[in-house]
Amino acid sequence: MAPRSFWKGYLKLSLVTCPVAMMPATTDNEKVRFHTLNRATGHRVLSQYVDAETGEAVEDDEQVKGYERGEDEYLMLEDDEIASVALESTRTIDIEMFVPADDIGWIWYDKPHYLVPDDPVGEEAFSVIRDAMAATGTVGISRLVLYRRERAVMLKPRENGIELWTLRYGDEIRDEALYFEGVGDAKADPKLTEMMETLIRERTRPWSPALVTDPVQERLLEIIAAKKKGRKPPARKEAPAKEGNVVSIMDALRRSIASESKPAPKGR
């Protein structure tokens, strides 16, 4: 069963409008979570705000937001002062412009969502907008209030639906030149490049979600399952010893290619 939508509103392009529903495209529901317990009693431990100087507990109605303007010096902001600058929640994704799909680098992508028509009557309008973007190789740009802030969002056709990505703010992206300017521009040896291409081809596989499983979570689930049955958790497998450092790139590539070319063990 498809998850319930967490946002409903309208998708609009000029005079074309249709009702839509949006759901997060990712979930962390399967992530292993822990509570902190008192080892002696087995009871949960609760967190509590305390005054950093006096150590005394601070009640909810005595807590206030503070903006640091100097060392140990803060400006207090009341809830109504913060609320006064909040934007009214919008229920319309009004597509302001379109840009070539390849112009927006992955680094700007923030949170993914699925956008679907929310009314059979509006499905045709939704489909026309989606298919026109796919045919022109463009994505739509709009603004929307999500997660308590107005955000730029990108709409990208995906099969029968539309991906909606919130985009990062400009001040969140660091200038790559600060990191890459010190990297030399020397050209790689063509022979080494050819050997590296061979190694890459040997390791190329079709994409599958199974390639990004979480081994740490799998190990935790094994331990939890064993403890539920009163058994001792399975022993951790020791990683194979690493070979010594190989100084020669050529030698390392030759050995890597030879290793990749060997038939995989049965059952792998």
GROMACS .gro file of C-alpha atoms in nm:
model
  268
    1MET     CA    1   0.000   0.000   0.000
    2ALA     CA    2   0.135   0.343  -0.097
    3PRO     CA    3   0.221   0.571   0.198
    4ARG     CA    4  -0.015   0.856   0.281
    5SER     CA    5   0.069   1.197   0.141
    6PHE     CA    6   0.215   1.454   0.377
    7TRP     CA    7   0.131   1.753   0.153
    8LYS     CA    8  -0.160   1.830  -0.077
    9GLY     CA    9  -0.207   2.131  -0.299
   10TYR     CA   10  -0.198   2.239  -0.661
   11LEU     CA   11   0.048   2.222  -0.948
   12LYS     CA   12   0.018   2.529  -1.168
   13LEU     CA   13   0.171   2.636  -1.499
   14SER     CA   14   0.029   2.960  -1.632
   15LEU     CA   15  -0.348   2.895  -1.651
   16VAL     CA   16  -0.317   2.515  -1.626
   17THR     CA   17  -0.383   2.387  -1.272
   18CYS     CA   18  -0.432   2.042  -1.121
   19PRO     CA   19  -0.455   1.905  -0.765
   20VAL     CA   20  -0.151   1.706  -0.655
   21ALA     CA   21  -0.027   1.508  -0.356
   22MET     CA   22   0.332   1.475  -0.240
   23MET     CA   23   0.513   1.207  -0.040
   24PRO     CA   24   0.879   1.185   0.072
   25ALA     CA   25   1.072   0.959  -0.166
   26THR     CA   26   1.296   0.826   0.111
   27THR     CA   27   1.235   0.675   0.454
   28ASP     CA   28   1.436   0.586   0.761
   29ASN     CA   29   1.165   0.372   0.920
   30GLU     CA   30   1.379   0.061   0.882
   31LYS     CA   31   1.676   0.214   1.062
   32VAL     CA   32   1.770   0.049   1.392
   33ARG     CA   33   1.701   0.289   1.678
   34PHE     CA   34   1.809   0.272   2.040
   35HIS     CA   35   1.690   0.428   2.366
   36THR     CA   36   1.932   0.514   2.644
   37LEU     CA   37   1.860   0.306   2.955
   38ASN     CA   38   1.966   0.300   3.315
   39ARG     CA   39   2.175  -0.018   3.331
   40ALA     CA   40   2.081  -0.077   3.696
   41THR     CA   41   1.702  -0.052   3.656
   42GLY     CA   42   1.645  -0.102   3.283
   43HIS     CA   43   1.435   0.215   3.279
   44ARG     CA   44   1.462   0.473   3.001
   45VAL     CA   45   1.673   0.782   3.066
   46LEU     CA   46   1.505   1.114   2.982
   47SER     CA   47   1.694   1.418   2.856
   48GLN     CA   48   1.642   1.753   3.025
   49TYR     CA   49   1.763   2.107   2.964
   50VAL     CA   50   1.972   2.246   3.249
   51ASP     CA   51   2.135   2.583   3.306
   52ALA     CA   52   2.497   2.554   3.192
   53GLU     CA   53   2.619   2.760   3.490
   54THR     CA   54   2.391   2.664   3.780
   55GLY     CA   55   2.317   2.307   3.672
   56GLU     CA   56   1.949   2.358   3.761
   57ALA     CA   57   1.670   2.227   3.539
   58VAL     CA   58   1.502   2.487   3.314
   59GLU     CA   59   1.125   2.449   3.265
   60ASP     CA   60   0.972   2.473   2.917
   61ASP     CA   61   0.815   2.815   2.974
   62GLU     CA   62   1.152   2.955   3.084
   63GLN     CA   63   1.334   2.846   2.767
   64VAL     CA   64   1.395   3.111   2.500
   65LYS     CA   65   1.588   3.123   2.172
   66GLY     CA   66   1.921   3.305   2.182
   67TYR     CA   67   2.141   3.446   1.902
   68GLU     CA   68   2.511   3.451   1.991
   69ARG     CA   69   2.664   3.794   1.926
   70GLY     CA   70   2.983   3.747   2.123
   71GLU     CA   71   3.155   3.509   2.362
   72ASP     CA   72   2.895   3.411   2.624
   73GLU     CA   73   2.676   3.699   2.505
   74TYR     CA   74   2.334   3.639   2.348
   75LEU     CA   75   2.034   3.828   2.214
   76MET     CA   76   1.706   3.675   2.330
   77LEU     CA   77   1.431   3.632   2.071
   78GLU     CA   78   1.075   3.562   2.182
   79ASP     CA   79   0.857   3.309   1.995
   80ASP     CA   80   0.626   3.582   1.861
   81GLU     CA   81   0.925   3.776   1.723
   82ILE     CA   82   1.047   3.467   1.535
   83ALA     CA   83   0.693   3.387   1.417
   84SER     CA   84   0.654   3.740   1.277
   85VAL     CA   85   0.895   3.663   0.991
   86ALA     CA   86   0.746   3.323   0.909
   87LEU     CA   87   0.599   3.282   0.562
   88GLU     CA   88   0.239   3.180   0.514
   89SER     CA   89   0.219   2.819   0.400
   90THR     CA   90   0.151   2.801   0.029
   91ARG     CA   91  -0.053   2.526  -0.131
   92THR     CA   92   0.042   2.598  -0.490
   93ILE     CA   93   0.351   2.484  -0.680
   94ASP     CA   94   0.354   2.761  -0.940
   95ILE     CA   95   0.622   2.671  -1.198
   96GLU     CA   96   0.806   2.998  -1.261
   97MET     CA   97   1.057   2.882  -1.520
   98PHE     CA   98   1.223   2.584  -1.686
   99VAL     CA   99   1.593   2.507  -1.718
  100PRO     CA  100   1.783   2.232  -1.903
  101ALA     CA  101   1.780   1.922  -1.682
  102ASP     CA  102   2.159   1.882  -1.696
  103ASP     CA  103   2.225   2.240  -1.578
  104ILE     CA  104   2.152   2.164  -1.212
  105GLY     CA  105   2.439   1.967  -1.059
  106TRP     CA  106   2.374   1.694  -0.806
  107ILE     CA  107   2.525   1.905  -0.529
  108TRP     CA  108   2.218   2.131  -0.532
  109TYR     CA  109   1.977   1.840  -0.475
  110ASP     CA  110   1.847   1.826  -0.117
  111LYS     CA  111   1.539   1.615  -0.030
  112PRO     CA  112   1.352   1.400  -0.288
  113HIS     CA  113   0.973   1.365  -0.302
  114TYR     CA  114   0.718   1.201  -0.529
  115LEU     CA  115   0.446   1.418  -0.680
  116VAL     CA  116   0.130   1.253  -0.816
  117PRO     CA  117  -0.211   1.375  -0.938
  118ASP     CA  118  -0.468   1.386  -0.657
  119ASP     CA  119  -0.781   1.390  -0.870
  120PRO     CA  120  -0.874   1.186  -1.181
  121VAL     CA  121  -1.008   1.504  -1.342
  122GLY     CA  122  -0.671   1.678  -1.308
  123GLU     CA  123  -0.463   1.381  -1.423
  124GLU     CA  124  -0.458   1.497  -1.787
  125ALA     CA  125  -0.318   1.840  -1.695
  126PHE     CA  126  -0.057   1.671  -1.474
  127SER     CA  127   0.041   1.434  -1.756
  128VAL     CA  128   0.071   1.716  -2.010
  129ILE     CA  129   0.312   1.912  -1.786
  130ARG     CA  130   0.514   1.596  -1.707
  131ASP     CA  131   0.539   1.477  -2.068
  132ALA     CA  132   0.625   1.823  -2.203
  133MET     CA  133   0.919   1.850  -1.961
  134ALA     CA  134   1.040   1.504  -2.065
  135ALA     CA  135   1.013   1.591  -2.435
  136THR     CA  136   1.206   1.917  -2.396
  137GLY     CA  137   1.470   1.779  -2.156
  138THR     CA  138   1.387   2.044  -1.898
  139VAL     CA  139   1.296   2.062  -1.531
  140GLY     CA  140   1.059   2.308  -1.367
  141ILE     CA  141   1.167   2.555  -1.098
  142SER     CA  142   0.926   2.685  -0.836
  143ARG     CA  143   0.914   2.793  -0.472
  144LEU     CA  144   0.728   2.622  -0.192
  145VAL     CA  145   0.703   2.642   0.186
  146LEU     CA  146   0.823   2.306   0.319
  147TYR     CA  147   0.977   2.211   0.653
  148ARG     CA  148   0.896   2.559   0.790
  149ARG     CA  149   1.098   2.748   0.526
  150GLU     CA  150   1.036   2.871   0.176
  151ARG     CA  151   1.250   2.669  -0.059
  152ALA     CA  152   1.334   2.657  -0.425
  153VAL     CA  153   1.212   2.326  -0.565
  154MET     CA  154   1.284   2.139  -0.887
  155LEU     CA  155   1.025   1.929  -1.069
  156LYS     CA  156   1.162   1.645  -1.280
  157PRO     CA  157   0.955   1.394  -1.483
  158ARG     CA  158   0.991   1.032  -1.365
  159GLU     CA  159   0.792   0.759  -1.538
  160ASN     CA  160   0.422   0.826  -1.464
  161GLY     CA  161   0.493   1.080  -1.191
  162ILE     CA  162   0.716   1.374  -1.108
  163GLU     CA  163   1.014   1.397  -0.875
  164LEU     CA  164   1.010   1.710  -0.659
  165TRP     CA  165   1.348   1.797  -0.510
  166THR     CA  166   1.400   2.072  -0.260
  167LEU     CA  167   1.717   2.256  -0.362
  168ARG     CA  168   1.989   2.370  -0.127
  169TYR     CA  169   2.026   2.739  -0.053
  170GLY     CA  170   2.312   2.919  -0.223
  171ASP     CA  171   2.496   2.984   0.105
  172GLU     CA  172   2.499   2.609   0.178
  173ILE     CA  173   2.718   2.519  -0.120
  174ARG     CA  174   3.092   2.559  -0.075
  175ASP     CA  175   3.302   2.681  -0.366
  176GLU     CA  176   3.481   2.381  -0.516
  177ALA     CA  177   3.770   2.604  -0.627
  178LEU     CA  178   3.876   2.634  -0.263
  179TYR     CA  179   3.943   2.259  -0.262
  180PHE     CA  180   4.039   2.173  -0.619
  181GLU     CA  181   4.272   2.462  -0.702
  182GLY     CA  182   4.562   2.284  -0.535
  183VAL     CA  183   4.516   1.970  -0.745
  184GLY     CA  184   4.771   1.948  -1.024
  185ASP     CA  185   4.665   1.939  -1.389
  186ALA     CA  186   4.925   1.683  -1.497
  187LYS     CA  187   4.800   1.439  -1.762
  188ALA     CA  188   4.791   1.071  -1.670
  189ASP     CA  189   5.007   0.822  -1.858
  190PRO     CA  190   4.790   0.687  -2.148
  191LYS     CA  191   4.903   0.330  -2.075
  192LEU     CA  192   4.800   0.360  -1.711
  193THR     CA  193   4.466   0.513  -1.814
  194GLU     CA  194   4.403   0.224  -2.052
  195MET     CA  195   4.475  -0.028  -1.778
  196MET     CA  196   4.249   0.158  -1.536
  197GLU     CA  197   3.970   0.153  -1.796
  198THR     CA  198   4.013  -0.224  -1.820
  199LEU     CA  199   3.981  -0.254  -1.443
  200ILE     CA  200   3.669  -0.035  -1.445
  201ARG     CA  201   3.509  -0.249  -1.716
  202GLU     CA  202   3.582  -0.562  -1.512
  203ARG     CA  203   3.402  -0.408  -1.212
  204THR     CA  204   3.106  -0.260  -1.400
  205ARG     CA  205   2.770  -0.407  -1.296
  206PRO     CA  206   2.407  -0.310  -1.363
  207TRP     CA  207   2.275  -0.077  -1.093
  208SER     CA  208   2.072  -0.241  -0.817
  209PRO     CA  209   1.955  -0.114  -0.476
  210ALA     CA  210   2.129  -0.421  -0.333
  211LEU     CA  211   2.458  -0.244  -0.404
  212VAL     CA  212   2.389   0.009  -0.127
  213THR     CA  213   2.283  -0.211   0.163
  214ASP     CA  214   2.399  -0.117   0.513
  215PRO     CA  215   2.629  -0.390   0.653
  216VAL     CA  216   2.642  -0.221   0.994
  217GLN     CA  217   2.262  -0.232   1.026
  218GLU     CA  218   2.256  -0.594   0.908
  219ARG     CA  219   2.510  -0.686   1.175
  220LEU     CA  220   2.308  -0.502   1.442
  221LEU     CA  221   1.993  -0.691   1.342
  222GLU     CA  222   2.184  -1.021   1.371
  223ILE     CA  223   2.295  -0.928   1.723
  224ILE     CA  224   1.942  -0.821   1.825
  225ALA     CA  225   1.790  -1.142   1.682
  226ALA     CA  226   2.041  -1.354   1.877
  227LYS     CA  227   1.973  -1.166   2.201
  228LYS     CA  228   1.596  -1.208   2.157
  229LYS     CA  229   1.651  -1.585   2.151
  230GLY     CA  230   1.890  -1.572   2.445
  231ARG     CA  231   2.184  -1.671   2.231
  232LYS     CA  232   2.533  -1.530   2.214
  233PRO     CA  233   2.570  -1.291   1.917
  234PRO     CA  234   2.762  -1.443   1.626
  235ALA     CA  235   3.134  -1.373   1.631
  236ARG     CA  236   3.252  -1.090   1.412
  237LYS     CA  237   3.430  -1.202   1.100
  238GLU     CA  238   3.788  -1.085   1.087
  239ALA     CA  239   3.880  -0.884   0.780
  240PRO     CA  240   4.149  -1.045   0.566
  241ALA     CA  241   4.498  -0.910   0.623
  242LYS     CA  242   4.593  -0.633   0.386
  243GLU     CA  243   4.890  -0.676   0.158
  244GLY     CA  244   5.184  -0.443   0.187
  245ASN     CA  245   5.181  -0.110   0.007
  246VAL     CA  246   5.249  -0.126  -0.366
  247VAL     CA  247   5.462   0.166  -0.478
  248SER     CA  248   5.432   0.117  -0.855
  249ILE     CA  249   5.093   0.217  -1.002
  250MET     CA  250   5.168   0.000  -1.307
  251ASP     CA  251   5.237  -0.301  -1.085
  252ALA     CA  252   4.926  -0.235  -0.877
  253LEU     CA  253   4.708  -0.215  -1.189
  254ARG     CA  254   4.856  -0.533  -1.337
  255ARG     CA  255   4.789  -0.723  -1.016
  256SER     CA  256   4.440  -0.576  -0.985
  257ILE     CA  257   4.345  -0.673  -1.341
  258ALA     CA  258   4.484  -1.022  -1.292
  259SER     CA  259   4.283  -1.058  -0.973
  260GLU     CA  260   3.960  -0.931  -1.136
  261SER     CA  261   4.003  -1.168  -1.429
  262LYS     CA  262   4.003  -1.478  -1.208
  263PRO     CA  263   3.671  -1.666  -1.198
  264ALA     CA  264   3.459  -1.578  -0.894
  265PRO     CA  265   3.429  -1.847  -0.624
  266LYS     CA  266   3.114  -2.061  -0.636
  267GLY     CA  267   2.820  -1.922  -0.444
  268ARG     CA  268   2.930  -1.565  -0.486
   0.00000   0.00000   0.00000
